[in-house]
JSON list of C-alpha atoms in Angstrom, two decimals:
[
{"chain": "A", "resi": 24, "resn": "UNK", "atom": "CA", "xyz": [-31.06, -11.69, -9.62]},
{"chain": "A", "resi": 25, "resn": "UNK", "atom": "CA", "xyz": [-27.86, -12.93, -9.41]},
{"chain": "A", "resi": 26, "resn": "UNK", "atom": "CA", "xyz": [-26.63, -15.18, -6.41]},
{"chain": "A", "resi": 27, "resn": "UNK", "atom": "CA", "xyz": [-23.43, -16.95, -5.84]},
{"chain": "A", "resi": 28, "resn": "UNK", "atom": "CA", "xyz": [-22.76, -19.00, -3.20]},
{"chain": "A", "resi": 29, "resn": "UNK", "atom": "CA", "xyz": [-19.09, -20.15, -2.58]},
{"chain": "A", "resi": 30, "resn": "UNK", "atom": "CA", "xyz": [-17.83, -22.90, -0.23]},
{"chain": "A", "resi": 31, "resn": "UNK", "atom": "CA", "xyz": [-15.85, -23.87, 1.52]},
{"chain": "A", "resi": 32, "resn": "UNK", "atom": "CA", "xyz": [-15.67, -20.97, 4.01]},
{"chain": "A", "resi": 33, "resn": "UNK", "atom": "CA", "xyz": [-12.14, -21.69, 5.03]},
{"chain": "A", "resi": 34, "resn": "UNK", "atom": "CA", "xyz": [-9.37, -24.16, 3.28]},
{"chain": "A", "resi": 35, "resn": "UNK", "atom": "CA", "xyz": [-5.90, -25.14, 5.30]},
{"chain": "A", "resi": 36, "resn": "UNK", "atom": "CA", "xyz": [-3.73, -27.18, 3.19]},
{"chain": "A", "resi": 37, "resn": "UNK", "atom": "CA", "xyz": [-0.06, -28.05, 3.64]},
{"chain": "A", "resi": 38, "resn": "UNK", "atom": "CA", "xyz": [2.19, -26.42, 1.18]},
{"chain": "A", "resi": 39, "resn": "UNK", "atom": "CA", "xyz": [2.67, -28.53, -1.89]},
{"chain": "A", "resi": 40, "resn": "UNK", "atom": "CA", "xyz": [-0.70, -29.74, -2.15]},
{"chain": "A", "resi": 41, "resn": "UNK", "atom": "CA", "xyz": [-3.62, -29.20, -4.06]},
{"chain": "A", "resi": 42, "resn": "UNK", "atom": "CA", "xyz": [-6.89, -26.58, -3.25]},
{"chain": "A", "resi": 43, "resn": "UNK", "atom": "CA", "xyz": [-10.12, -26.53, -4.84]},
{"chain": "A", "resi": 44, "resn": "UNK", "atom": "CA", "xyz": [-12.66, -23.99, -4.23]},
{"chain": "A", "resi": 45, "resn": "UNK", "atom": "CA", "xyz": [-15.92, -24.31, -5.52]},
{"chain": "A", "resi": 46, "resn": "UNK", "atom": "CA", "xyz": [-18.71, -21.45, -6.44]},
{"chain": "A", "resi": 47, "resn": "UNK", "atom": "CA", "xyz": [-22.26, -21.99, -7.87]},
{"chain": "A", "resi": 48, "resn": "UNK", "atom": "CA", "xyz": [-24.71, -19.09, -9.59]},
{"chain": "A", "resi": 49, "resn": "UNK", "atom": "CA", "xyz": [-28.30, -18.98, -10.36]},
{"chain": "A", "resi": 50, "resn": "UNK", "atom": "CA", "xyz": [-28.52, -16.70, -13.01]},
{"chain": "A", "resi": 51, "resn": "UNK", "atom": "CA", "xyz": [-28.74, -18.81, -15.75]},
{"chain": "A", "resi": 52, "resn": "UNK", "atom": "CA", "xyz": [-27.49, -15.66, -18.21]},
{"chain": "A", "resi": 53, "resn": "UNK", "atom": "CA", "xyz": [-24.54, -14.93, -16.06]},
{"chain": "A", "resi": 54, "resn": "UNK", "atom": "CA", "xyz": [-21.18, -15.92, -18.73]},
{"chain": "A", "resi": 55, "resn": "UNK", "atom": "CA", "xyz": [-18.28, -14.65, -17.17]},
{"chain": "A", "resi": 56, "resn": "UNK", "atom": "CA", "xyz": [-16.56, -15.69, -14.09]},
{"chain": "A", "resi": 57, "resn": "UNK", "atom": "CA", "xyz": [-13.56, -14.39, -12.78]},
{"chain": "A", "resi": 58, "resn": "UNK", "atom": "CA", "xyz": [-11.78, -15.38, -9.37]},
{"chain": "A", "resi": 59, "resn": "UNK", "atom": "CA", "xyz": [-10.15, -12.66, -7.41]},
{"chain": "A", "resi": 60, "resn": "UNK", "atom": "CA", "xyz": [-6.95, -13.32, -4.51]},
{"chain": "A", "resi": 61, "resn": "UNK", "atom": "CA", "xyz": [-7.57, -10.54, -1.80]},
{"chain": "A", "resi": 62, "resn": "UNK", "atom": "CA", "xyz": [-4.32, -10.27, 0.63]},
{"chain": "A", "resi": 63, "resn": "UNK", "atom": "CA", "xyz": [-5.49, -8.48, 3.92]},
{"chain": "A", "resi": 64, "resn": "UNK", "atom": "CA", "xyz": [-5.97, -4.90, 3.86]},
{"chain": "A", "resi": 65, "resn": "UNK", "atom": "CA", "xyz": [-4.95, -5.24, -0.10]},
{"chain": "A", "resi": 66, "resn": "UNK", "atom": "CA", "xyz": [-6.77, -4.42, -3.30]},
{"chain": "A", "resi": 67, "resn": "UNK", "atom": "CA", "xyz": [-8.83, -7.55, -4.79]},
{"chain": "A", "resi": 68, "resn": "UNK", "atom": "CA", "xyz": [-6.72, -8.93, -7.43]},
{"chain": "A", "resi": 69, "resn": "UNK", "atom": "CA", "xyz": [-7.83, -10.76, -10.88]},
{"chain": "A", "resi": 70, "resn": "UNK", "atom": "CA", "xyz": [-5.64, -14.18, -10.62]},
{"chain": "A", "resi": 71, "resn": "UNK", "atom": "CA", "xyz": [-7.99, -16.13, -14.02]},
{"chain": "A", "resi": 72, "resn": "UNK", "atom": "CA", "xyz": [-11.49, -16.20, -15.41]},
{"chain": "A", "resi": 73, "resn": "UNK", "atom": "CA", "xyz": [-13.46, -17.93, -17.54]},
{"chain": "A", "resi": 74, "resn": "UNK", "atom": "CA", "xyz": [-16.11, -17.27, -20.21]},
{"chain": "A", "resi": 75, "resn": "UNK", "atom": "CA", "xyz": [-18.95, -19.57, -20.71]},
{"chain": "A", "resi": 76, "resn": "UNK", "atom": "CA", "xyz": [-17.96, -20.61, -24.12]},
{"chain": "A", "resi": 77, "resn": "UNK", "atom": "CA", "xyz": [-15.04, -22.41, -22.89]},
{"chain": "A", "resi": 78, "resn": "UNK", "atom": "CA", "xyz": [-15.10, -25.50, -20.22]},
{"chain": "A", "resi": 79, "resn": "UNK", "atom": "CA", "xyz": [-11.56, -24.95, -18.66]},
{"chain": "A", "resi": 80, "resn": "UNK", "atom": "CA", "xyz": [-8.45, -22.32, -18.41]},
{"chain": "A", "resi": 81, "resn": "UNK", "atom": "CA", "xyz": [-5.53, -23.00, -16.83]},
{"chain": "A", "resi": 82, "resn": "UNK", "atom": "CA", "xyz": [-2.14, -20.61, -15.88]},
{"chain": "A", "resi": 83, "resn": "UNK", "atom": "CA", "xyz": [0.50, -22.53, -14.12]},
{"chain": "A", "resi": 84, "resn": "UNK", "atom": "CA", "xyz": [-0.62, -23.60, -11.10]},
{"chain": "A", "resi": 85, "resn": "UNK", "atom": "CA", "xyz": [-4.22, -22.25, -11.01]},
{"chain": "A", "resi": 86, "resn": "UNK", "atom": "CA", "xyz": [-6.95, -23.58, -13.29]},
{"chain": "A", "resi": 87, "resn": "UNK", "atom": "CA", "xyz": [-10.82, -23.01, -13.44]},
{"chain": "A", "resi": 88, "resn": "UNK", "atom": "CA", "xyz": [-13.42, -25.21, -14.42]},
{"chain": "A", "resi": 89, "resn": "UNK", "atom": "CA", "xyz": [-17.22, -24.59, -15.57]},
{"chain": "A", "resi": 90, "resn": "UNK", "atom": "CA", "xyz": [-20.14, -26.59, -16.06]},
{"chain": "A", "resi": 91, "resn": "UNK", "atom": "CA", "xyz": [-23.12, -24.69, -17.13]},
{"chain": "A", "resi": 92, "resn": "UNK", "atom": "CA", "xyz": [-25.21, -26.97, -17.18]},
{"chain": "A", "resi": 93, "resn": "UNK", "atom": "CA", "xyz": [-24.97, -27.33, -13.47]},
{"chain": "A", "resi": 94, "resn": "UNK", "atom": "CA", "xyz": [-24.26, -23.81, -13.28]},
{"chain": "A", "resi": 95, "resn": "UNK", "atom": "CA", "xyz": [-20.99, -24.32, -10.75]},
{"chain": "A", "resi": 96, "resn": "UNK", "atom": "CA", "xyz": [-17.24, -23.05, -11.59]},
{"chain": "A", "resi": 97, "resn": "UNK", "atom": "CA", "xyz": [-14.43, -24.09, -9.95]},
{"chain": "A", "resi": 98, "resn": "UNK", "atom": "CA", "xyz": [-10.63, -22.68, -8.95]},
{"chain": "A", "resi": 99, "resn": "UNK", "atom": "CA", "xyz": [-8.16, -25.30, -8.63]},
{"chain": "A", "resi": 100, "resn": "UNK", "atom": "CA", "xyz": [-4.72, -24.73, -7.21]},
{"chain": "A", "resi": 101, "resn": "UNK", "atom": "CA", "xyz": [-2.04, -26.86, -7.23]},
{"chain": "A", "resi": 102, "resn": "UNK", "atom": "CA", "xyz": [1.32, -27.33, -5.98]},
{"chain": "A", "resi": 103, "resn": "UNK", "atom": "CA", "xyz": [0.70, -24.87, -3.01]},
{"chain": "A", "resi": 104, "resn": "UNK", "atom": "CA", "xyz": [2.78, -22.26, -1.83]},
{"chain": "A", "resi": 105, "resn": "UNK", "atom": "CA", "xyz": [2.86, -19.86, 1.71]},
{"chain": "A", "resi": 106, "resn": "UNK", "atom": "CA", "xyz": [2.58, -17.06, -0.69]},
{"chain": "A", "resi": 107, "resn": "UNK", "atom": "CA", "xyz": [-1.14, -18.17, -1.64]},
{"chain": "A", "resi": 108, "resn": "UNK", "atom": "CA", "xyz": [-2.28, -17.82, 1.21]},
{"chain": "A", "resi": 109, "resn": "UNK", "atom": "CA", "xyz": [-5.33, -14.89, 0.75]},
{"chain": "A", "resi": 110, "resn": "UNK", "atom": "CA", "xyz": [-8.89, -14.84, 0.88]},
{"chain": "A", "resi": 111, "resn": "UNK", "atom": "CA", "xyz": [-10.27, -16.24, -3.05]},
{"chain": "A", "resi": 112, "resn": "UNK", "atom": "CA", "xyz": [-13.54, -14.72, -4.14]},
{"chain": "A", "resi": 113, "resn": "UNK", "atom": "CA", "xyz": [-15.71, -16.00, -7.35]},
{"chain": "A", "resi": 114, "resn": "UNK", "atom": "CA", "xyz": [-17.79, -13.76, -9.16]},
{"chain": "A", "resi": 115, "resn": "UNK", "atom": "CA", "xyz": [-20.15, -13.93, -12.29]},
{"chain": "A", "resi": 116, "resn": "UNK", "atom": "CA", "xyz": [-21.24, -11.18, -14.42]},
{"chain": "A", "resi": 117, "resn": "UNK", "atom": "CA", "xyz": [-23.69, -11.14, -17.60]},
{"chain": "A", "resi": 118, "resn": "UNK", "atom": "CA", "xyz": [-20.59, -9.69, -19.19]},
{"chain": "A", "resi": 119, "resn": "UNK", "atom": "CA", "xyz": [-20.82, -8.92, -22.84]},
{"chain": "A", "resi": 120, "resn": "UNK", "atom": "CA", "xyz": [-24.55, -6.89, -21.81]},
{"chain": "A", "resi": 121, "resn": "UNK", "atom": "CA", "xyz": [-25.63, -3.88, -21.00]},
{"chain": "A", "resi": 122, "resn": "UNK", "atom": "CA", "xyz": [-24.59, -4.82, -17.24]},
{"chain": "A", "resi": 123, "resn": "UNK", "atom": "CA", "xyz": [-21.20, -6.34, -17.07]},
{"chain": "A", "resi": 124, "resn": "UNK", "atom": "CA", "xyz": [-21.74, -5.90, -12.66]},
{"chain": "A", "resi": 125, "resn": "UNK", "atom": "CA", "xyz": [-19.89, -8.60, -10.77]},
{"chain": "A", "resi": 126, "resn": "UNK", "atom": "CA", "xyz": [-21.94, -10.80, -8.12]},
{"chain": "A", "resi": 127, "resn": "UNK", "atom": "CA", "xyz": [-19.57, -12.32, -5.60]},
{"chain": "A", "resi": 128, "resn": "UNK", "atom": "CA", "xyz": [-19.23, -15.04, -3.62]},
{"chain": "A", "resi": 129, "resn": "UNK", "atom": "CA", "xyz": [-18.68, -14.87, 0.07]},
{"chain": "A", "resi": 130, "resn": "UNK", "atom": "CA", "xyz": [-15.31, -15.65, -0.47]},
{"chain": "A", "resi": 131, "resn": "UNK", "atom": "CA", "xyz": [-12.88, -18.64, 0.79]},
{"chain": "A", "resi": 132, "resn": "UNK", "atom": "CA", "xyz": [-9.79, -17.90, 3.25]},
{"chain": "A", "resi": 133, "resn": "UNK", "atom": "CA", "xyz": [-7.18, -20.26, 2.42]},
{"chain": "A", "resi": 134, "resn": "UNK", "atom": "CA", "xyz": [-4.10, -20.83, 4.23]},
{"chain": "A", "resi": 135, "resn": "UNK", "atom": "CA", "xyz": [-0.92, -22.61, 3.20]},
{"chain": "A", "resi": 136, "resn": "UNK", "atom": "CA", "xyz": [0.92, -24.74, 6.29]},
{"chain": "A", "resi": 137, "resn": "UNK", "atom": "CA", "xyz": [5.10, -24.63, 5.25]},
{"chain": "B", "resi": 18, "resn": "UNK", "atom": "CA", "xyz": [1.42, 4.13, -10.70]},
{"chain": "B", "resi": 19, "resn": "UNK", "atom": "CA", "xyz": [-1.53, 3.52, -13.57]},
{"chain": "B", "resi": 20, "resn": "UNK", "atom": "CA", "xyz": [-3.58, 1.15, -11.88]},
{"chain": "B", "resi": 21, "resn": "UNK", "atom": "CA", "xyz": [-6.92, 2.64, -10.20]},
{"chain": "B", "resi": 22, "resn": "UNK", "atom": "CA", "xyz": [-6.45, 4.80, -7.33]},
{"chain": "B", "resi": 23, "resn": "UNK", "atom": "CA", "xyz": [-8.56, 5.95, -4.34]},
{"chain": "B", "resi": 24, "resn": "UNK", "atom": "CA", "xyz": [-8.52, 8.31, -2.25]},
{"chain": "B", "resi": 25, "resn": "UNK", "atom": "CA", "xyz": [-8.54, 8.95, 1.19]},
{"chain": "B", "resi": 26, "resn": "UNK", "atom": "CA", "xyz": [-7.34, 5.69, 2.01]},
{"chain": "B", "resi": 27, "resn": "UNK", "atom": "CA", "xyz": [-8.87, 5.75, 5.68]},
{"chain": "B", "resi": 28, "resn": "UNK", "atom": "CA", "xyz": [-11.63, 8.38, 6.73]},
{"chain": "B", "resi": 29, "resn": "UNK", "atom": "CA", "xyz": [-13.21, 8.32, 10.00]},
{"chain": "B", "resi": 30, "resn": "UNK", "atom": "CA", "xyz": [-16.06, 10.14, 10.61]},
{"chain": "B", "resi": 31, "resn": "UNK", "atom": "CA", "xyz": [-18.62, 11.00, 13.04]},
{"chain": "B", "resi": 32, "resn": "UNK", "atom": "CA", "xyz": [-22.45, 9.77, 12.53]},
{"chain": "B", "resi": 33, "resn": "UNK", "atom": "CA", "xyz": [-24.30, 12.56, 10.85]},
{"chain": "B", "resi": 34, "resn": "UNK", "atom": "CA", "xyz": [-21.46, 14.26, 9.01]},
{"chain": "B", "resi": 35, "resn": "UNK", "atom": "CA", "xyz": [-21.63, 14.01, 5.17]},
{"chain": "B", "resi": 36, "resn": "UNK", "atom": "CA", "xyz": [-18.01, 12.39, 3.57]},
{"chain": "B", "resi": 37, "resn": "UNK", "atom": "CA", "xyz": [-17.15, 12.09, -0.18]},
{"chain": "B", "resi": 38, "resn": "UNK", "atom": "CA", "xyz": [-14.97, 9.88, -2.01]},
{"chain": "B", "resi": 39, "resn": "UNK", "atom": "CA", "xyz": [-12.86, 9.78, -4.96]},
{"chain": "B", "resi": 40, "resn": "UNK", "atom": "CA", "xyz": [-11.62, 7.53, -7.37]},
{"chain": "B", "resi": 41, "resn": "UNK", "atom": "CA", "xyz": [-9.76, 7.65, -10.54]},
{"chain": "B", "resi": 42, "resn": "UNK", "atom": "CA", "xyz": [-9.93, 4.55, -13.26]},
{"chain": "B", "resi": 43, "resn": "UNK", "atom": "CA", "xyz": [-6.99, 3.04, -15.09]},
{"chain": "B", "resi": 44, "resn": "UNK", "atom": "CA", "xyz": [-6.39, 5.59, -17.96]},
{"chain": "B", "resi": 45, "resn": "UNK", "atom": "CA", "xyz": [-9.39, 5.71, -20.94]},
{"chain": "B", "resi": 46, "resn": "UNK", "atom": "CA", "xyz": [-11.13, 3.12, -19.06]},
{"chain": "B", "resi": 47, "resn": "UNK", "atom": "CA", "xyz": [-14.81, 4.17, -19.75]},
{"chain": "B", "resi": 48, "resn": "UNK", "atom": "CA", "xyz": [-16.84, 1.81, -17.22]},
{"chain": "B", "resi": 49, "resn": "UNK", "atom": "CA", "xyz": [-16.29, 2.53, -13.47]},
{"chain": "B", "resi": 50, "resn": "UNK", "atom": "CA", "xyz": [-17.65, 0.68, -10.70]},
{"chain": "B", "resi": 51, "resn": "UNK", "atom": "CA", "xyz": [-18.16, 1.40, -7.03]},
{"chain": "B", "resi": 52, "resn": "UNK", "atom": "CA", "xyz": [-18.17, -1.77, -4.54]},
{"chain": "B", "resi": 53, "resn": "UNK", "atom": "CA", "xyz": [-19.03, -1.80, -1.07]},
{"chain": "B", "resi": 54, "resn": "UNK", "atom": "CA", "xyz": [-17.19, -4.50, 1.19]},
{"chain": "B", "resi": 55, "resn": "UNK", "atom": "CA", "xyz": [-17.24, -5.32, 5.07]},
{"chain": "B", "resi": 56, "resn": "UNK", "atom": "CA", "xyz": [-15.32, -7.44, 6.81]},
{"chain": "B", "resi": 57, "resn": "UNK", "atom": "CA", "xyz": [-15.72, -11.25, 5.98]},
{"chain": "B", "resi": 58, "resn": "UNK", "atom": "CA", "xyz": [-17.86, -10.43, 2.69]},
{"chain": "B", "resi": 59, "resn": "UNK", "atom": "CA", "xyz": [-17.39, -10.48, -0.84]},
{"chain": "B", "resi": 60, "resn": "UNK", "atom": "CA", "xyz": [-17.71, -6.73, -2.29]},
{"chain": "B", "resi": 61, "resn": "UNK", "atom": "CA", "xyz": [-21.28, -6.26, -2.78]},
{"chain": "B", "resi": 62, "resn": "UNK", "atom": "CA", "xyz": [-22.23, -3.63, -6.30]},
{"chain": "B", "resi": 63, "resn": "UNK", "atom": "CA", "xyz": [-23.67, -0.34, -5.68]},
{"chain": "B", "resi": 64, "resn": "UNK", "atom": "CA", "xyz": [-23.31, 1.33, -9.14]},
{"chain": "B", "resi": 65, "resn": "UNK", "atom": "CA", "xyz": [-21.61, 2.03, -12.32]},
{"chain": "B", "resi": 66, "resn": "UNK", "atom": "CA", "xyz": [-20.80, 4.45, -15.11]},
{"chain": "B", "resi": 67, "resn": "UNK", "atom": "CA", "xyz": [-20.23, 3.84, -18.58]},
{"chain": "B", "resi": 68, "resn": "UNK", "atom": "CA", "xyz": [-18.35, 7.36, -19.86]},
{"chain": "B", "resi": 69, "resn": "UNK", "atom": "CA", "xyz": [-20.20, 9.90, -17.50]},
{"chain": "B", "resi": 70, "resn": "UNK", "atom": "CA", "xyz": [-23.65, 8.00, -17.59]},
{"chain": "B", "resi": 71, "resn": "UNK", "atom": "CA", "xyz": [-24.83, 6.26, -13.99]},
{"chain": "B", "resi": 72, "resn": "UNK", "atom": "CA", "xyz": [-26.44, 3.49, -15.44]},
{"chain": "B", "resi": 73, "resn": "UNK", "atom": "CA", "xyz": [-27.34, 1.52, -12.62]},
{"chain": "B", "resi": 74, "resn": "UNK", "atom": "CA", "xyz": [-27.86, 1.90, -8.64]},
{"chain": "B", "resi": 75, "resn": "UNK", "atom": "CA", "xyz": [-27.92, -0.92, -6.71]},
{"chain": "B", "resi": 76, "resn": "UNK", "atom": "CA", "xyz": [-31.25, -0.99, -4.39]},
{"chain": "B", "resi": 77, "resn": "UNK", "atom": "CA", "xyz": [-28.65, -1.31, -1.67]},
{"chain": "B", "resi": 78, "resn": "UNK", "atom": "CA", "xyz": [-27.28, 2.22, -1.82]},
{"chain": "B", "resi": 79, "resn": "UNK", "atom": "CA", "xyz": [-29.81, 4.41, -0.64]},
{"chain": "B", "resi": 80, "resn": "UNK", "atom": "CA", "xyz": [-30.80, 8.32, -1.13]},
{"chain": "B", "resi": 81, "resn": "UNK", "atom": "CA", "xyz": [-27.79, 8.82, 1.03]},
{"chain": "B", "resi": 82, "resn": "UNK", "atom": "CA", "xyz": [-25.37, 7.83, -1.24]},
{"chain": "B", "resi": 83, "resn": "UNK", "atom": "CA", "xyz": [-25.15, 10.22, -4.90]},
{"chain": "B", "resi": 84, "resn": "UNK", "atom": "CA", "xyz": [-22.06, 9.43, -7.37]},
{"chain": "B", "resi": 85, "resn": "UNK", "atom": "CA", "xyz": [-21.20, 11.52, -10.40]},
{"chain": "B", "resi": 86, "resn": "UNK", "atom": "CA", "xyz": [-18.89, 10.78, -13.24]},
{"chain": "B", "resi": 87, "resn": "UNK", "atom": "CA", "xyz": [-19.27, 14.72, -14.69]},
{"chain": "B", "resi": 88, "resn": "UNK", "atom": "CA", "xyz": [-15.92, 14.65, -17.15]},
{"chain": "B", "resi": 89, "resn": "UNK", "atom": "CA", "xyz": [-16.53, 10.68, -17.85]},
{"chain": "B", "resi": 90, "resn": "UNK", "atom": "CA", "xyz": [-12.69, 10.38, -16.04]},
{"chain": "B", "resi": 91, "resn": "UNK", "atom": "CA", "xyz": [-12.51, 9.94, -11.95]},
{"chain": "B", "resi": 92, "resn": "UNK", "atom": "CA", "xyz": [-15.76, 9.59, -9.79]},
{"chain": "B", "resi": 93, "resn": "UNK", "atom": "CA", "xyz": [-16.82, 10.66, -6.63]},
{"chain": "B", "resi": 94, "resn": "UNK", "atom": "CA", "xyz": [-18.78, 8.79, -3.90]},
{"chain": "B", "resi": 95, "resn": "UNK", "atom": "CA", "xyz": [-20.79, 11.17, -1.58]},
{"chain": "B", "resi": 96, "resn": "UNK", "atom": "CA", "xyz": [-22.75, 9.49, 1.48]},
{"chain": "B", "resi": 97, "resn": "UNK", "atom": "CA", "xyz": [-24.36, 12.23, 3.39]},
{"chain": "B", "resi": 98, "resn": "UNK", "atom": "CA", "xyz": [-25.56, 11.55, 7.03]},
{"chain": "B", "resi": 99, "resn": "UNK", "atom": "CA", "xyz": [-23.71, 8.90, 7.32]},
{"chain": "B", "resi": 100, "resn": "UNK", "atom": "CA", "xyz": [-24.93, 6.38, 10.02]},
{"chain": "B", "resi": 101, "resn": "UNK", "atom": "CA", "xyz": [-22.40, 3.73, 11.64]},
{"chain": "B", "resi": 102, "resn": "UNK", "atom": "CA", "xyz": [-24.22, 1.12, 9.37]},
{"chain": "B", "resi": 103, "resn": "UNK", "atom": "CA", "xyz": [-21.99, 2.59, 6.46]},
{"chain": "B", "resi": 104, "resn": "UNK", "atom": "CA", "xyz": [-18.93, 1.78, 8.32]},
{"chain": "B", "resi": 105, "resn": "UNK", "atom": "CA", "xyz": [-16.87, -0.62, 5.20]},
{"chain": "B", "resi": 106, "resn": "UNK", "atom": "CA", "xyz": [-14.40, -0.53, 2.40]},
{"chain": "B", "resi": 107, "resn": "UNK", "atom": "CA", "xyz": [-15.80, 1.28, -0.44]},
{"chain": "B", "resi": 108, "resn": "UNK", "atom": "CA", "xyz": [-14.18, -0.19, -3.55]},
{"chain": "B", "resi": 109, "resn": "UNK", "atom": "CA", "xyz": [-13.80, 1.52, -7.02]},
{"chain": "B", "resi": 110, "resn": "UNK", "atom": "CA", "xyz": [-12.85, -0.87, -10.08]},
{"chain": "B", "resi": 111, "resn": "UNK", "atom": "CA", "xyz": [-12.71, -0.13, -13.27]},
{"chain": "B", "resi": 112, "resn": "UNK", "atom": "CA", "xyz": [-13.12, -2.06, -17.17]},
{"chain": "B", "resi": 113, "resn": "UNK", "atom": "CA", "xyz": [-12.47, -1.41, -20.85]},
{"chain": "B", "resi": 114, "resn": "UNK", "atom": "CA", "xyz": [-15.57, -2.06, -22.75]},
{"chain": "B", "resi": 115, "resn": "UNK", "atom": "CA", "xyz": [-13.65, -1.16, -26.22]},
{"chain": "B", "resi": 116, "resn": "UNK", "atom": "CA", "xyz": [-11.37, -4.03, -26.27]},
{"chain": "B", "resi": 117, "resn": "UNK", "atom": "CA", "xyz": [-14.41, -6.49, -25.37]},
{"chain": "B", "resi": 118, "resn": "UNK", "atom": "CA", "xyz": [-12.63, -7.39, -22.40]},
{"chain": "B", "resi": 119, "resn": "UNK", "atom": "CA", "xyz": [-14.96, -8.32, -19.30]},
{"chain": "B", "resi": 120, "resn": "UNK", "atom": "CA", "xyz": [-12.20, -7.77, -16.48]},
{"chain": "B", "resi": 121, "resn": "UNK", "atom": "CA", "xyz": [-12.33, -5.45, -13.79]},
{"chain": "B", "resi": 122, "resn": "UNK", "atom": "CA", "xyz": [-9.49, -3.61, -11.95]},
{"chain": "B", "resi": 123, "resn": "UNK", "atom": "CA", "xyz": [-9.87, -2.81, -8.64]},
{"chain": "B", "resi": 124, "resn": "UNK", "atom": "CA", "xyz": [-8.43, 0.28, -6.84]},
{"chain": "B", "resi": 125, "resn": "UNK", "atom": "CA", "xyz": [-6.87, 0.23, -3.30]},
{"chain": "B", "resi": 126, "resn": "UNK", "atom": "CA", "xyz": [-10.56, 1.12, -1.25]},
{"chain": "B", "resi": 127, "resn": "UNK", "atom": "CA", "xyz": [-11.45, 3.83, 1.24]},
{"chain": "B", "resi": 128, "resn": "UNK", "atom": "CA", "xyz": [-12.12, 2.11, 4.27]},
{"chain": "B", "resi": 129, "resn": "UNK", "atom": "CA", "xyz": [-14.98, 4.06, 6.14]},
{"chain": "B", "resi": 130, "resn": "UNK", "atom": "CA", "xyz": [-15.26, 4.30, 9.87]},
{"chain": "B", "resi": 131, "resn": "UNK", "atom": "CA", "xyz": [-18.20, 5.88, 11.06]},
{"chain": "B", "resi": 132, "resn": "UNK", "atom": "CA", "xyz": [-18.07, 6.83, 14.54]}
]
């Protein structure tokens, strides 16, 4: 089955700096890669996703890049703000087939210091 | 609120008791998923439904766990003879296969504590 590794497990940055979180996956058939943000005690919320037919996607201060050959994808947050502080999870799935289940990484606790 | 809802939000039970959780997906979402999340970990897939059909169950889902989605709308997850290791957050998510998007939207979860 799919295995998703996520690094780092914790990340502390100063407000205004950039943050990068990296994930690798094992299943070459995976083609959908979402990122979720989870604040303490709250539900995971989808912040951005990418499909395997594109290499990069951007939404304001958030961008995701995908390298299918190397089987890794990354989340980039620019101009970080204290409200970006949360746990971020990457995930992978064979979206579009008979099974859309998500396999998650273990999460990255991002702390943005004012 | 038109998002995914779950009930109850918190459940404390004694070991050996049975518990049942409910999930109401986003209206007209035909796919519904159950995940389990323990402290410091990402959600782990348990099972999913397309309409009323249960299409896959994780090997994490022991015989004590059962899930239903009788009319293709809400779903229930029952745990029989609870054990302390069942303590976790149980998350439900839904998605729509009709519009060919893969996004899964999560509910707030039910936090189970087994004492």
